[in-house]
Amino acid sequence: EPEVTQTPSHQVTQMGQEVILRCVPISNHLYFYWYRQILGQKVEFLVSFYNNEISEKSEIFDDQFSVERPDGSNFTLKIRSTKLEDSAMYFCASNPGLDLGEQFFGPGTRLTVL
Amino acid sequence: QKEVEQNSGPLSVPEGAIASLNCTYSDRGSQSFFWYRQYSGKSPELIMSIYSNGDKEDGRFTAQLNKASQYVSLLIRDSQPSDSATYLCAVIAGNKLTFGTGTQLKVEL
């Protein structure tokens, strides 16, 4: 069964460093998302991406964040200058474009900022 | 601010019992509602969607929606230890899912 994959599974970085989190959505899906979940807290929407552009973003998704779909398969989240409070689990999700609430989540990347 | 509220639990039920999970939402214009299951350390997984008032059944799961009361619930019949997880209620607005904090369910032997 097709699934969303994410790499790396765990990323440790120093405060101020740039990180790139990678995702391969399910083939033929049209909508792509990033969510984050700080330990013990709710899953929070960051950004949605459709037709090679951002379709919606949250207040969390400030100028330090960017997303890119550099080729036909990868979808990346870049954090330019990480802060301690960016430590969280980051989930990528994709959707085939039918019911936007039925999203398929990847296993997540745990980001630890020291 | 559109909110989704859930009791964080834990909700403990014995094996074989019915587990009842509840959720309220603030945006009266919300049309689509979802239940996701999240095992500890794992990602959310969709288990049910509901769009109309009333009940929707899928196997051991029944989702219930009351738009007038802005209330969504999930019933799990014949609860199994493998159902022990956090259940996330979510609503869709535009492109984004807004999640509640989740209710932790523990099914005890």
mmCIF file of C-alpha atoms in Angstrom:
data_model
loop_
_atom_site.group_PDB
_atom_site.id
_atom_site.type_symbol
_atom_site.label_atom_id
_atom_site.label_comp_id
_atom_site.label_asym_id
_atom_site.label_seq_id
_atom_site.Cartn_x
_atom_site.Cartn_y
_atom_site.Cartn_z
ATOM 1 C CA GLU A 1 0.000 0.000 0.000
ATOM 2 C CA PRO A 2 1.388 3.441 -0.899
ATOM 3 C CA GLU A 3 2.562 5.545 2.009
ATOM 4 C CA VAL A 4 4.103 8.890 2.796
ATOM 5 C CA THR A 5 7.759 8.643 3.749
ATOM 6 C CA GLN A 6 9.879 11.148 5.658
ATOM 7 C CA THR A 7 13.579 11.557 6.263
ATOM 8 C CA PRO A 8 15.370 11.758 8.555
ATOM 9 C CA SER A 9 13.437 10.141 11.365
ATOM 10 C CA HIS A 10 15.372 12.199 13.912
ATOM 11 C CA GLN A 11 17.341 15.395 13.395
ATOM 12 C CA VAL A 12 19.435 17.079 16.049
ATOM 13 C CA THR A 13 20.692 20.576 15.344
ATOM 14 C CA GLN A 14 22.183 23.575 17.081
ATOM 15 C CA MET A 15 20.126 26.710 17.593
ATOM 16 C CA GLY A 16 20.545 29.063 14.654
ATOM 17 C CA GLN A 17 21.309 26.331 12.159
ATOM 18 C CA GLU A 18 19.255 25.607 9.057
ATOM 19 C CA VAL A 19 17.453 22.293 8.710
ATOM 20 C CA ILE A 20 15.669 20.682 5.801
ATOM 21 C CA LEU A 21 13.061 18.027 6.452
ATOM 22 C CA ARG A 22 12.187 15.794 3.536
ATOM 23 C CA CYS A 23 8.998 14.045 2.542
ATOM 24 C CA VAL A 24 7.911 11.875 -0.353
ATOM 25 C CA PRO A 25 4.116 12.106 -0.634
ATOM 26 C CA ILE A 26 1.985 9.376 -2.110
ATOM 27 C CA SER A 27 2.305 9.296 -5.864
ATOM 28 C CA ASN A 28 -0.569 11.026 -7.702
ATOM 29 C CA HIS A 29 -1.630 12.969 -4.608
ATOM 30 C CA LEU A 30 -2.220 16.632 -5.292
ATOM 31 C CA TYR A 31 -2.194 18.352 -1.890
ATOM 32 C CA PHE A 32 0.728 18.357 0.485
ATOM 33 C CA TYR A 33 0.944 19.533 4.075
ATOM 34 C CA TRP A 34 3.279 20.058 6.972
ATOM 35 C CA TYR A 35 2.089 19.802 10.560
ATOM 36 C CA ARG A 36 4.008 19.890 13.785
ATOM 37 C CA GLN A 37 3.380 18.438 17.213
ATOM 38 C CA ILE A 38 5.281 19.708 20.215
ATOM 39 C CA LEU A 39 5.661 16.969 22.806
ATOM 40 C CA GLY A 40 2.419 16.535 24.736
ATOM 41 C CA GLN A 41 0.537 19.091 22.643
ATOM 42 C CA LYS A 42 -1.879 19.054 19.755
ATOM 43 C CA VAL A 43 -1.072 18.525 16.099
ATOM 44 C CA GLU A 44 -0.805 21.992 14.515
ATOM 45 C CA PHE A 45 -1.154 22.922 10.882
ATOM 46 C CA LEU A 46 1.794 24.734 9.337
ATOM 47 C CA VAL A 47 1.245 24.935 5.596
ATOM 48 C CA SER A 48 -0.580 23.424 2.642
ATOM 49 C CA PHE A 49 0.799 23.243 -0.894
ATOM 50 C CA TYR A 50 -1.070 22.718 -4.128
ATOM 51 C CA ASN A 51 -0.193 23.210 -7.763
ATOM 52 C CA ASN A 52 3.369 24.205 -6.866
ATOM 53 C CA GLU A 53 2.444 26.992 -4.521
ATOM 54 C CA ILE A 54 1.418 27.577 -0.933
ATOM 55 C CA SER A 55 -2.369 27.498 -0.673
ATOM 56 C CA GLU A 56 -2.654 28.235 3.035
ATOM 57 C CA LYS A 57 -0.324 28.823 5.965
ATOM 58 C CA SER A 58 -0.686 29.342 9.693
ATOM 59 C CA GLU A 59 0.688 32.084 11.941
ATOM 60 C CA ILE A 60 3.419 29.647 12.977
ATOM 61 C CA PHE A 61 4.706 29.524 9.392
ATOM 62 C CA ASP A 62 6.685 32.759 9.473
ATOM 63 C CA ASP A 63 9.611 33.940 7.352
ATOM 64 C CA GLN A 64 11.897 31.354 8.942
ATOM 65 C CA PHE A 65 9.956 28.581 7.223
ATOM 66 C CA SER A 66 9.752 27.698 3.559
ATOM 67 C CA VAL A 67 8.513 24.765 1.523
ATOM 68 C CA GLU A 68 9.533 23.472 -1.832
ATOM 69 C CA ARG A 69 8.671 20.711 -4.239
ATOM 70 C CA PRO A 70 11.984 20.544 -6.101
ATOM 71 C CA ASP A 71 11.010 17.624 -8.328
ATOM 72 C CA GLY A 72 8.063 15.366 -9.001
ATOM 73 C CA SER A 73 8.394 13.382 -5.807
ATOM 74 C CA ASN A 74 9.974 15.306 -2.928
ATOM 75 C CA PHE A 75 8.363 17.913 -0.689
ATOM 76 C CA THR A 76 10.634 19.742 1.736
ATOM 77 C CA LEU A 77 10.283 21.988 4.764
ATOM 78 C CA LYS A 78 13.176 24.315 5.494
ATOM 79 C CA ILE A 79 13.688 26.132 8.766
ATOM 80 C CA ARG A 80 16.308 28.829 8.186
ATOM 81 C CA SER A 81 17.491 29.607 11.690
ATOM 82 C CA THR A 82 16.208 27.116 14.215
ATOM 83 C CA LYS A 83 15.082 28.132 17.681
ATOM 84 C CA LEU A 84 14.719 26.015 20.786
ATOM 85 C CA GLU A 85 10.941 26.223 20.444
ATOM 86 C CA ASP A 86 11.096 24.604 17.007
ATOM 87 C CA SER A 87 11.800 21.295 18.732
ATOM 88 C CA ALA A 88 8.841 19.106 17.786
ATOM 89 C CA MET A 89 7.680 16.208 15.659
ATOM 90 C CA TYR A 90 7.076 17.372 12.101
ATOM 91 C CA PHE A 91 4.570 15.429 10.036
ATOM 92 C CA CYS A 92 4.152 15.574 6.294
ATOM 93 C CA ALA A 93 0.774 14.617 4.862
ATOM 94 C CA SER A 94 -0.733 14.273 1.426
ATOM 95 C CA ASN A 95 -4.201 14.103 -0.054
ATOM 96 C CA PRO A 96 -5.416 12.924 -3.459
ATOM 97 C CA GLY A 97 -7.647 15.961 -3.898
ATOM 98 C CA LEU A 98 -11.053 14.492 -3.197
ATOM 99 C CA ASP A 99 -11.911 15.028 0.472
ATOM 100 C CA LEU A 100 -9.296 17.421 1.864
ATOM 101 C CA GLY A 101 -9.878 16.178 5.401
ATOM 102 C CA GLU A 102 -8.773 12.654 4.559
ATOM 103 C CA GLN A 103 -5.068 13.148 4.835
ATOM 104 C CA PHE A 104 -2.361 10.509 4.844
ATOM 105 C CA PHE A 105 0.411 11.225 7.300
ATOM 106 C CA GLY A 106 4.040 10.220 7.149
ATOM 107 C CA PRO A 107 5.824 8.779 10.185
ATOM 108 C CA GLY A 108 7.283 12.140 11.151
ATOM 109 C CA THR A 109 10.694 13.671 11.768
ATOM 110 C CA ARG A 110 11.605 14.436 15.349
ATOM 111 C CA LEU A 111 13.541 17.703 15.393
ATOM 112 C CA THR A 112 15.611 18.482 18.456
ATOM 113 C CA VAL A 113 17.149 21.951 18.673
ATOM 114 C CA LEU A 114 19.931 22.305 21.253
ATOM 115 C CA GLN B 1 -9.981 31.356 16.410
ATOM 116 C CA LYS B 2 -11.531 28.072 15.361
ATOM 117 C CA GLU B 3 -11.198 25.582 18.187
ATOM 118 C CA VAL B 4 -11.780 21.906 18.702
ATOM 119 C CA GLU B 5 -12.151 20.778 22.294
ATOM 120 C CA GLN B 6 -11.691 17.314 23.727
ATOM 121 C CA ASN B 7 -11.301 15.897 27.181
ATOM 122 C CA SER B 8 -7.685 14.761 27.385
ATOM 123 C CA GLY B 9 -8.492 11.737 29.544
ATOM 124 C CA PRO B 10 -7.243 9.167 30.088
ATOM 125 C CA LEU B 11 -10.468 7.316 29.494
ATOM 126 C CA SER B 12 -10.171 3.782 30.837
ATOM 127 C CA VAL B 13 -12.579 1.060 29.731
ATOM 128 C CA PRO B 14 -12.486 -2.708 30.227
ATOM 129 C CA GLU B 15 -11.939 -4.961 27.254
ATOM 130 C CA GLY B 16 -15.205 -5.624 25.433
ATOM 131 C CA ALA B 17 -16.895 -2.436 26.654
ATOM 132 C CA ILE B 18 -18.042 0.543 24.623
ATOM 133 C CA ALA B 19 -15.717 3.542 24.634
ATOM 134 C CA SER B 20 -17.331 6.933 24.067
ATOM 135 C CA LEU B 21 -15.151 9.840 22.961
ATOM 136 C CA ASN B 22 -16.496 13.355 22.653
ATOM 137 C CA CYS B 23 -15.553 16.541 20.867
ATOM 138 C CA THR B 24 -17.005 20.036 20.505
ATOM 139 C CA TYR B 25 -16.102 22.639 17.929
ATOM 140 C CA SER B 26 -16.487 26.383 17.859
ATOM 141 C CA ASP B 27 -17.022 27.192 14.181
ATOM 142 C CA ARG B 28 -20.719 26.769 13.438
ATOM 143 C CA GLY B 29 -19.918 26.815 9.704
ATOM 144 C CA SER B 30 -17.818 23.646 9.879
ATOM 145 C CA GLN B 31 -19.118 20.963 7.550
ATOM 146 C CA SER B 32 -16.680 18.058 7.701
ATOM 147 C CA PHE B 33 -15.420 16.198 10.733
ATOM 148 C CA PHE B 34 -12.827 13.532 11.209
ATOM 149 C CA TRP B 35 -11.515 11.136 13.803
ATOM 150 C CA TYR B 36 -7.852 10.240 13.690
ATOM 151 C CA ARG B 37 -6.103 7.685 15.877
ATOM 152 C CA GLN B 38 -2.561 8.306 17.092
ATOM 153 C CA TYR B 39 -0.564 5.599 18.795
ATOM 154 C CA SER B 40 2.171 6.803 21.119
ATOM 155 C CA GLY B 41 5.136 8.056 19.120
ATOM 156 C CA LYS B 42 3.365 7.536 15.800
ATOM 157 C CA SER B 43 1.585 9.703 13.260
ATOM 158 C CA PRO B 44 -2.181 10.322 13.052
ATOM 159 C CA GLU B 45 -4.194 7.802 11.058
ATOM 160 C CA LEU B 46 -7.682 8.524 9.724
ATOM 161 C CA ILE B 47 -10.352 6.186 11.040
ATOM 162 C CA MET B 48 -13.685 7.954 10.384
ATOM 163 C CA SER B 49 -15.177 10.927 8.606
ATOM 164 C CA ILE B 50 -18.685 12.339 9.033
ATOM 165 C CA TYR B 51 -20.471 15.146 7.228
ATOM 166 C CA SER B 52 -24.190 14.852 8.042
ATOM 167 C CA ASN B 53 -26.125 14.926 11.273
ATOM 168 C CA GLY B 54 -26.723 11.482 12.730
ATOM 169 C CA ASP B 55 -24.699 8.314 12.943
ATOM 170 C CA LYS B 56 -22.188 6.733 10.616
ATOM 171 C CA GLU B 57 -21.022 3.204 11.297
ATOM 172 C CA ASP B 58 -17.852 1.463 10.116
ATOM 173 C CA GLY B 59 -17.176 -1.872 11.728
ATOM 174 C CA ARG B 60 -16.765 -1.393 15.466
ATOM 175 C CA PHE B 61 -16.663 2.400 15.082
ATOM 176 C CA THR B 62 -19.647 4.756 15.033
ATOM 177 C CA ALA B 63 -19.271 8.486 14.528
ATOM 178 C CA GLN B 64 -22.090 10.752 15.634
ATOM 179 C CA LEU B 65 -22.630 14.361 14.598
ATOM 180 C CA ASN B 66 -24.975 16.995 15.990
ATOM 181 C CA LYS B 67 -24.377 20.290 14.206
ATOM 182 C CA ALA B 68 -26.953 22.168 16.270
ATOM 183 C CA SER B 69 -24.985 21.343 19.429
ATOM 184 C CA GLN B 70 -21.614 21.543 17.622
ATOM 185 C CA TYR B 71 -20.819 18.108 18.951
ATOM 186 C CA VAL B 72 -19.079 15.088 17.438
ATOM 187 C CA SER B 73 -18.542 11.760 19.103
ATOM 188 C CA LEU B 74 -16.906 8.434 18.411
ATOM 189 C CA LEU B 75 -18.130 5.159 19.844
ATOM 190 C CA ILE B 76 -15.903 2.104 19.814
ATOM 191 C CA ARG B 77 -17.778 -1.113 20.442
ATOM 192 C CA ASP B 78 -16.138 -4.257 21.820
ATOM 193 C CA SER B 79 -13.035 -2.284 22.783
ATOM 194 C CA GLN B 80 -9.762 -4.163 22.400
ATOM 195 C CA PRO B 81 -6.365 -3.506 24.001
ATOM 196 C CA SER B 82 -5.148 -2.603 20.495
ATOM 197 C CA ASP B 83 -7.584 0.335 20.551
ATOM 198 C CA SER B 84 -5.478 1.950 23.281
ATOM 199 C CA ALA B 85 -4.313 5.178 21.661
ATOM 200 C CA THR B 86 -5.059 8.883 21.534
ATOM 201 C CA TYR B 87 -8.080 9.781 19.442
ATOM 202 C CA LEU B 88 -7.957 13.133 17.696
ATOM 203 C CA CYS B 89 -11.057 14.982 16.595
ATOM 204 C CA ALA B 90 -10.492 17.288 13.617
ATOM 205 C CA VAL B 91 -12.411 19.712 11.443
ATOM 206 C CA ILE B 92 -11.459 20.925 7.993
ATOM 207 C CA ALA B 93 -11.575 24.588 7.055
ATOM 208 C CA GLY B 94 -10.254 25.487 3.628
ATOM 209 C CA ASN B 95 -7.158 23.354 3.218
ATOM 210 C CA LYS B 96 -6.240 22.815 6.813
ATOM 211 C CA LEU B 97 -7.198 20.351 9.483
ATOM 212 C CA THR B 98 -7.659 21.775 12.955
ATOM 213 C CA PHE B 99 -7.113 19.121 15.589
ATOM 214 C CA GLY B 100 -8.239 18.848 19.170
ATOM 215 C CA THR B 101 -5.740 17.895 21.842
ATOM 216 C CA GLY B 102 -6.982 14.307 21.691
ATOM 217 C CA THR B 103 -8.446 11.901 24.224
ATOM 218 C CA GLN B 104 -6.210 9.124 25.486
ATOM 219 C CA LEU B 105 -8.053 5.813 25.577
ATOM 220 C CA LYS B 106 -6.832 2.891 27.652
ATOM 221 C CA VAL B 107 -8.505 -0.468 27.189
ATOM 222 C CA GLU B 108 -7.761 -2.685 30.152
ATOM 223 C CA LEU B 109 -7.684 -6.478 30.198
#
